[in-house]
Coordinates of C-alpha atoms in Angstrom, one line a residue:
Chain A
X1 CA 88.8 112.2 73.4
X2 CA 87.2 108.9 72.7
X3 CA 83.9 110.1 74.3
X4 CA 85.7 110.6 77.6
X5 CA 85.0 113.7 79.7
X6 CA 87.9 116.1 80.0
X7 CA 90.0 116.9 83.0
X8 CA 91.6 120.3 82.8
X9 CA 94.2 121.9 85.1
X10 CA 95.2 125.6 85.0
X11 CA 98.3 126.5 86.9
X12 CA 99.4 130.1 87.7
X13 CA 103.2 130.0 87.6
X14 CA 104.0 133.4 89.2
X15 CA 107.7 133.4 88.5
X16 CA 108.1 131.0 85.6
X17 CA 110.3 132.3 82.8
X18 CA 108.7 133.8 79.7
X19 CA 111.5 133.5 77.2
X20 CA 113.4 130.6 75.7
X21 CA 116.5 131.3 77.8
X22 CA 115.8 128.2 79.8
X23 CA 118.9 127.0 81.7
X24 CA 118.3 123.3 82.0
X25 CA 120.8 123.1 84.9
X26 CA 118.8 125.6 86.9
X27 CA 115.1 125.1 86.5
X28 CA 114.2 126.1 90.1
X29 CA 116.3 129.3 90.2
X30 CA 116.9 131.4 87.1
X31 CA 113.9 129.8 85.4
X32 CA 111.5 130.7 88.2
X33 CA 110.5 127.3 89.5
X34 CA 110.1 125.8 86.0
X35 CA 110.9 122.5 87.8
X36 CA 107.4 122.7 89.3
X37 CA 105.7 123.3 86.0
X38 CA 107.6 120.3 84.6
X39 CA 106.5 118.1 87.5
X40 CA 102.9 119.2 86.9
X41 CA 103.1 118.1 83.3
X42 CA 104.5 114.8 84.4
X43 CA 101.8 114.3 87.0
X44 CA 99.0 115.5 84.6
X45 CA 99.7 113.0 81.8
X46 CA 101.9 110.1 82.8
X47 CA 100.6 106.7 83.8
X48 CA 102.7 103.6 84.0
X49 CA 103.4 102.8 80.3
X50 CA 100.5 105.1 79.2
X51 CA 99.4 108.7 78.8
X52 CA 96.2 110.3 80.1
X53 CA 94.6 111.3 76.8
X54 CA 91.6 112.8 78.6
X55 CA 93.6 115.6 80.2
X56 CA 94.6 119.2 79.3
X57 CA 97.1 121.1 81.3
X58 CA 97.6 124.9 81.1
X59 CA 100.6 126.8 82.7
X60 CA 100.4 130.5 82.7
X61 CA 103.8 132.1 83.3
X62 CA 104.2 135.5 84.9
X63 CA 108.0 135.6 85.3
X64 CA 110.5 137.7 83.4
X65 CA 111.1 139.0 80.8
X66 CA 107.8 139.1 78.9
X67 CA 104.8 138.0 81.0
X68 CA 102.3 136.6 80.5
X69 CA 102.9 133.5 78.4
X70 CA 100.5 130.7 78.5
X71 CA 101.3 127.1 77.5
X72 CA 98.7 124.4 76.8
X73 CA 99.4 120.6 76.8
X74 CA 96.8 118.4 75.2
X75 CA 97.1 114.7 76.3
X76 CA 95.4 113.3 73.2
X77 CA 98.0 114.9 71.0
X78 CA 101.2 114.6 73.0
X79 CA 104.1 112.7 71.4
X80 CA 107.7 111.9 72.3
X81 CA 107.4 113.5 75.8
X82 CA 109.0 111.6 78.7
X83 CA 108.0 112.0 82.4
X84 CA 111.4 113.4 83.6
X85 CA 111.7 117.2 84.3
X86 CA 114.6 117.8 81.9
X87 CA 112.9 116.4 78.8
X88 CA 109.7 118.3 79.6
X89 CA 111.8 121.4 80.1
X90 CA 113.3 121.0 76.6
X91 CA 109.8 121.0 75.1
X92 CA 108.8 124.0 77.2
X93 CA 111.9 125.8 76.1
X94 CA 111.0 125.2 72.4
X95 CA 107.5 126.6 73.0
X96 CA 108.8 129.7 74.9
X97 CA 111.3 130.5 72.1
X98 CA 108.4 131.1 69.7
X99 CA 106.6 134.4 69.1
X100 CA 103.3 134.4 71.1
X101 CA 100.1 135.7 69.6
X102 CA 96.7 136.1 71.2
X103 CA 95.6 132.8 69.7
X104 CA 97.1 129.3 70.4
X105 CA 99.9 128.2 68.1
X106 CA 101.3 124.7 68.1
X107 CA 105.0 124.4 69.0
X108 CA 105.5 120.6 69.1
X109 CA 102.9 117.9 68.9
X110 CA 100.2 118.7 71.6
X111 CA 102.0 121.7 73.1
X112 CA 100.6 125.1 72.3
X113 CA 101.7 128.7 73.3
X114 CA 99.9 132.1 73.4
X115 CA 99.9 135.5 74.9
X116 CA 97.0 134.9 77.2
X117 CA 96.2 135.9 80.8
X118 CA 95.5 133.4 83.6
X119 CA 92.0 134.8 84.0
X120 CA 91.2 134.7 80.3
X121 CA 92.0 131.0 80.1
X122 CA 89.7 130.4 83.1
X123 CA 86.9 132.5 81.5
X124 CA 87.2 130.6 78.2
X125 CA 86.5 127.4 80.1
X126 CA 83.7 129.0 82.0
X127 CA 82.1 130.2 78.8
X128 CA 82.3 126.6 77.5
X129 CA 79.9 125.8 80.4
X130 CA 82.5 123.9 82.4
X131 CA 82.5 123.6 86.1
X132 CA 85.5 125.4 87.7
X133 CA 87.1 124.2 90.9
X134 CA 89.7 126.1 92.8
X135 CA 92.0 123.9 94.8
X136 CA 92.4 125.4 98.3
X137 CA 93.3 123.9 101.6
X138 CA 90.2 125.4 103.3
X139 CA 87.7 124.4 100.5
X140 CA 85.0 121.8 100.7
X141 CA 86.4 118.2 100.6
X142 CA 86.5 117.1 97.0
X143 CA 84.6 113.9 97.9
X144 CA 81.6 116.0 98.9
X145 CA 81.5 117.9 95.7
X146 CA 82.4 115.4 93.0
X147 CA 80.3 112.3 92.5
X148 CA 79.7 109.8 89.7
X149 CA 77.2 112.0 87.9
X150 CA 79.1 115.4 87.8
X151 CA 82.3 113.4 87.3
X152 CA 81.0 112.5 83.9
X153 CA 81.2 116.2 82.8
X154 CA 84.3 118.1 81.8
X155 CA 85.8 119.7 84.9
X156 CA 88.4 122.3 85.4
X157 CA 90.8 122.7 88.4
X158 CA 92.7 125.9 89.1
X159 CA 95.9 125.6 91.0
X160 CA 98.5 128.0 92.5
X161 CA 102.2 127.5 92.7
X162 CA 104.4 128.0 95.8
X163 CA 103.3 131.6 96.0
X164 CA 99.6 131.0 95.5
X165 CA 97.3 132.8 93.0
X166 CA 96.9 136.0 95.1
X167 CA 93.9 137.9 96.5
X168 CA 92.8 139.5 93.3
X169 CA 92.6 136.3 91.4
X170 CA 90.9 134.6 94.4
X171 CA 88.3 137.3 94.3
X172 CA 87.9 136.9 90.5
X173 CA 87.3 133.1 91.0
X174 CA 84.7 133.8 93.7
X175 CA 82.9 136.2 91.4
X176 CA 82.7 133.7 88.5
X177 CA 81.3 131.1 90.9
X178 CA 84.3 128.8 91.1
X179 CA 84.0 126.4 94.0
X180 CA 86.8 126.0 96.5
X181 CA 87.7 122.4 96.9
X182 CA 90.1 120.7 99.3
X183 CA 92.0 117.5 98.7
X184 CA 94.3 117.5 101.8
X185 CA 94.6 118.8 105.3
X186 CA 98.2 119.8 104.4
X187 CA 99.6 122.4 101.9
X188 CA 100.9 120.4 99.0
X189 CA 102.9 121.1 95.8
X190 CA 100.8 121.7 92.7
X191 CA 102.0 118.5 91.0
X192 CA 101.0 116.5 94.1
X193 CA 97.5 118.1 93.9
X194 CA 97.2 116.9 90.3
X195 CA 98.1 113.3 91.2
X196 CA 95.5 113.3 94.0
X197 CA 92.7 114.9 91.9
X198 CA 93.3 112.3 89.2
X199 CA 93.3 109.5 91.7
X200 CA 90.0 110.6 93.3
X201 CA 88.4 111.0 89.9
X202 CA 89.8 107.6 88.8
X203 CA 88.3 105.9 91.8
X204 CA 84.9 107.7 91.4
X205 CA 84.8 106.8 87.8
X206 CA 85.7 103.2 88.6
X207 CA 82.9 103.0 91.1
X208 CA 80.5 104.6 88.6
X209 CA 81.4 102.1 85.9
X210 CA 81.2 99.1 88.1
X211 CA 77.8 100.3 89.4
X212 CA 76.5 100.8 85.9
X213 CA 77.5 97.3 84.9
X214 CA 76.1 95.5 87.9
Chain P
X1 CA 110.1 111.9 115.1
X2 CA 108.3 114.1 117.6
X3 CA 106.2 111.1 118.7
X4 CA 104.8 110.6 115.2
X5 CA 104.4 107.2 113.7
X6 CA 106.7 106.5 110.8
X7 CA 105.8 106.1 107.1
X8 CA 108.4 104.0 105.2
X9 CA 108.6 103.4 101.5
X10 CA 110.9 100.8 99.9
X11 CA 111.4 101.0 96.1
X12 CA 113.0 98.3 94.0
X13 CA 114.8 100.2 91.2
X14 CA 115.6 97.4 88.8
X15 CA 117.8 99.3 86.4
X16 CA 119.1 102.3 88.6
X17 CA 122.8 102.9 88.4
X18 CA 125.1 101.6 91.1
X19 CA 128.1 103.8 90.6
X20 CA 128.8 107.5 90.9
X21 CA 128.9 107.9 87.1
X22 CA 125.6 109.7 87.1
X23 CA 125.0 111.8 83.9
X24 CA 122.8 114.6 85.1
X25 CA 121.7 115.2 81.5
X26 CA 120.5 111.6 81.1
X27 CA 118.8 110.4 84.3
X28 CA 116.2 108.2 82.4
X29 CA 118.6 106.5 80.0
X30 CA 122.2 105.8 81.1
X31 CA 121.3 106.1 84.8
X32 CA 118.6 103.5 84.5
X33 CA 115.5 105.6 85.3
X34 CA 117.2 107.5 88.1
X35 CA 114.7 110.2 87.3
X36 CA 112.0 108.0 88.8
X37 CA 114.0 107.5 92.0
X38 CA 114.4 111.3 92.2
X39 CA 110.7 111.9 91.8
X40 CA 110.0 109.4 94.5
X41 CA 112.3 111.3 96.9
X42 CA 110.5 114.5 96.0
X43 CA 107.1 112.9 96.5
X44 CA 108.1 111.2 99.8
X45 CA 109.3 114.3 101.6
X46 CA 108.2 117.6 100.1
X47 CA 105.3 119.6 101.3
X48 CA 104.6 123.2 100.3
X49 CA 107.3 125.1 102.3
X50 CA 107.9 122.0 104.6
X51 CA 109.3 118.5 104.7
X52 CA 107.7 115.3 105.9
X53 CA 109.9 114.5 109.0
X54 CA 107.9 111.3 109.7
X55 CA 109.0 109.6 106.4
X56 CA 111.8 107.3 105.5
X57 CA 112.4 106.3 101.8
X58 CA 114.6 103.4 100.6
X59 CA 115.7 102.9 97.0
X60 CA 117.4 99.6 96.2
X61 CA 119.3 99.8 92.9
X62 CA 119.9 96.8 90.8
X63 CA 121.4 98.4 87.7
X64 CA 125.0 98.3 86.5
X65 CA 127.9 98.2 87.4
X66 CA 127.8 96.9 91.0
X67 CA 124.3 95.8 92.2
X68 CA 122.8 96.0 94.7
X69 CA 123.3 99.4 96.3
X70 CA 120.7 100.6 98.8
X71 CA 120.0 104.2 99.6
X72 CA 118.1 105.5 102.7
X73 CA 116.6 109.0 103.0
X74 CA 115.5 110.0 106.5
X75 CA 113.1 112.9 106.6
X76 CA 113.9 114.1 110.1
X77 CA 117.6 114.5 109.1
X78 CA 117.4 115.8 105.5
X79 CA 119.0 119.2 104.9
X80 CA 119.5 121.4 101.8
X81 CA 117.6 119.1 99.5
X82 CA 115.3 120.7 96.9
X83 CA 112.3 119.0 95.3
X84 CA 113.7 119.1 91.7
X85 CA 115.1 116.0 90.1
X86 CA 118.5 117.4 89.2
X87 CA 119.3 118.6 92.8
X88 CA 118.2 115.2 94.2
X89 CA 120.2 113.4 91.6
X90 CA 123.3 115.4 92.7
X91 CA 122.8 114.1 96.3
X92 CA 122.3 110.5 95.0
X93 CA 125.5 110.8 92.9
X94 CA 127.4 111.7 96.0
X95 CA 126.1 108.7 97.9
X96 CA 126.7 106.3 95.0
X97 CA 130.3 107.5 94.7
X98 CA 131.1 106.2 98.2
X99 CA 132.3 102.7 99.2
X100 CA 129.3 100.6 100.3
X101 CA 129.5 98.4 103.3
X102 CA 126.9 96.0 104.8
X103 CA 125.9 98.6 107.3
X104 CA 124.5 102.1 106.6
X105 CA 126.9 104.9 106.3
X106 CA 125.9 108.6 106.0
X107 CA 126.8 110.3 102.8
X108 CA 125.2 113.8 103.3
X109 CA 122.8 114.9 106.0
X110 CA 120.0 112.3 106.2
X111 CA 121.1 110.3 103.2
X112 CA 122.7 106.8 103.8
X113 CA 124.1 104.1 101.6
X114 CA 124.9 100.4 102.0
X115 CA 125.4 97.1 100.2
X116 CA 122.0 95.7 101.1
X117 CA 119.5 93.6 99.2
X118 CA 115.9 94.7 98.7
X119 CA 114.6 91.7 100.7
X120 CA 117.0 92.3 103.6
X121 CA 115.6 95.8 104.0
X122 CA 112.1 94.5 104.0
X123 CA 113.0 91.8 106.5
X124 CA 114.7 94.3 108.8
X125 CA 111.4 96.3 108.9
X126 CA 109.4 93.1 109.5
X127 CA 111.7 92.1 112.4
X128 CA 111.0 95.5 114.0
X129 CA 107.4 94.4 114.1
X130 CA 106.2 96.7 111.4
X131 CA 103.3 96.1 109.1
X132 CA 104.3 95.6 105.5
X133 CA 102.0 96.6 102.6
X134 CA 102.8 95.8 99.0
X135 CA 101.3 98.3 96.6
X136 CA 99.6 96.3 93.8
X137 CA 96.9 97.2 91.4
X138 CA 94.9 94.0 92.3
X139 CA 95.3 94.4 96.1
X140 CA 92.7 95.2 98.7
X141 CA 91.6 98.9 98.5
X142 CA 93.8 100.8 101.0
X143 CA 90.8 102.4 102.7
X144 CA 89.6 98.9 103.7
X145 CA 93.0 98.1 105.4
X146 CA 94.2 101.2 107.0
X147 CA 92.1 103.0 109.6
X148 CA 92.6 105.5 112.4
X149 CA 93.9 102.8 114.8
X150 CA 96.5 101.0 112.7
X151 CA 97.4 104.3 111.0
X152 CA 98.9 105.3 114.4
X153 CA 101.6 102.5 114.0
X154 CA 104.6 102.6 111.8
X155 CA 103.8 101.3 108.4
X156 CA 105.9 100.2 105.5
X157 CA 105.0 100.3 101.8
X158 CA 106.9 98.3 99.2
X159 CA 106.8 99.6 95.6
X160 CA 108.0 98.4 92.2
X161 CA 109.4 100.6 89.4
X162 CA 108.3 100.5 85.7
X163 CA 109.4 96.8 85.6
X164 CA 107.8 95.8 88.8
X165 CA 109.3 93.7 91.6
X166 CA 109.2 90.4 89.8
X167 CA 107.6 87.0 90.7
X168 CA 110.3 85.8 93.1
X169 CA 110.1 88.9 95.2
X170 CA 106.3 88.8 95.1
X171 CA 106.4 85.3 96.4
X172 CA 108.8 86.4 99.2
X173 CA 106.4 89.2 100.2
X174 CA 103.5 86.7 100.3
X175 CA 105.6 84.4 102.5
X176 CA 106.4 87.0 105.0
X177 CA 102.7 88.0 105.2
X178 CA 102.9 91.4 103.4
X179 CA 99.4 92.5 102.5
X180 CA 98.7 93.6 98.9
X181 CA 97.1 97.0 98.9
X182 CA 95.6 98.9 96.0
X183 CA 95.3 102.7 95.7
X184 CA 94.1 103.1 92.2
X185 CA 92.3 101.2 89.4
X186 CA 95.1 102.3 87.1
X187 CA 98.8 101.4 86.9
X188 CA 100.7 104.5 88.2
X189 CA 104.3 105.6 88.6
X190 CA 105.9 104.8 91.9
X191 CA 106.2 108.5 92.9
X192 CA 102.5 109.0 92.2
X193 CA 101.8 106.1 94.5
X194 CA 103.7 107.7 97.2
X195 CA 101.8 111.0 96.9
X196 CA 98.5 109.1 97.1
X197 CA 99.5 106.9 100.1
X198 CA 100.6 110.1 101.9
X199 CA 97.3 111.8 101.1
X200 CA 95.2 108.9 102.3
X201 CA 97.1 108.6 105.5
X202 CA 97.0 112.4 106.0
X203 CA 93.2 112.3 105.6
X204 CA 92.7 109.3 108.0
X205 CA 95.0 110.9 110.6
X206 CA 93.1 114.2 110.2
X207 CA 89.8 112.4 110.8
X208 CA 91.3 110.6 113.8
X209 CA 92.6 113.8 115.4
X210 CA 89.3 115.7 114.8
X211 CA 87.3 112.8 116.3
X212 CA 89.5 112.5 119.3
X213 CA 89.1 116.2 120.0
X214 CA 85.4 116.4 119.6

């Protein structure tokens, strides 16, 4: 990661398909809002003519026919991926076609798949000592929680899709001490949240670096 | 617009296709980065379970075979559009198939097309007395330019695609007094810029309203 701190995003995709039967002509419908997952990948990694190497994105699918299936995208290893939904969906289809084990297996460069639960992925991050933030409209404004010093550590953001993560998982997040953080007075799409979180961190980091130089 | 002030975005899409020969399987390539235009529409209008009725988005296409073709999307009139690239591309294809005149004609609900230049669309907004901002990495930070009072007026943001708007059009924007405004220390995709501008305006407006109530 070139000494950079890591930004991790974990999406609960309640209806996203869990087999390789991805119909590229119908990502929103028969694929269970796979379009949203694709836009999240695009927002997580793509800069103009560059990729965010310091980012990892997890999408945990709970749709038919074989939930859960977790996907992991590692920015520092991604190759040949384009920012459009269709090309990302083709890579996701390849990963979903594989057999899923309890450990991560690589499908294509930088894209991994496993039979893992949403909570397990969060707990793994927690055990690594990382700070967990849950993006929620009624949370504390992100600017009040993240500053140039904790922005230097690895941070993890948990996101819901159009359905949300549900009461049980919200309770779980409370129990493990995840902080609820708000980035907007409006309810946004998950991919829009990722863009905004990146932007706020980019600006804090930028201030940090310019302060440390001056 | 329910008494709301308007947010307008004008994108110069240097390579975007100007006929109805849209290949839905190849938006980035043969359609001249039409995927980017579609993501801009998605970012401009879609909230979680809602649409931004206070937004207008223009995309001016300069690709083959018949440039320019301008498209206009009016949030308060949009119907049946979904946030995924493919469904937006289908609506764009319908608009591009039409004959383009010098005045706006409606293609489907809330989506208009015309034979108009990028500069003419900007000048029309300028003549309506609107403030024009040009999104540029080296501009003044947006937080220093937009505040609760000018945020109540209609504002227009001009954006470039992956190629940028070019020196000539930058000079034109300088001449008409467009202000260069920066939203990130990094070079972002146009659709990501739209998400961030919306977010900053949402937060300013939110502060404004809560101040005026207290």
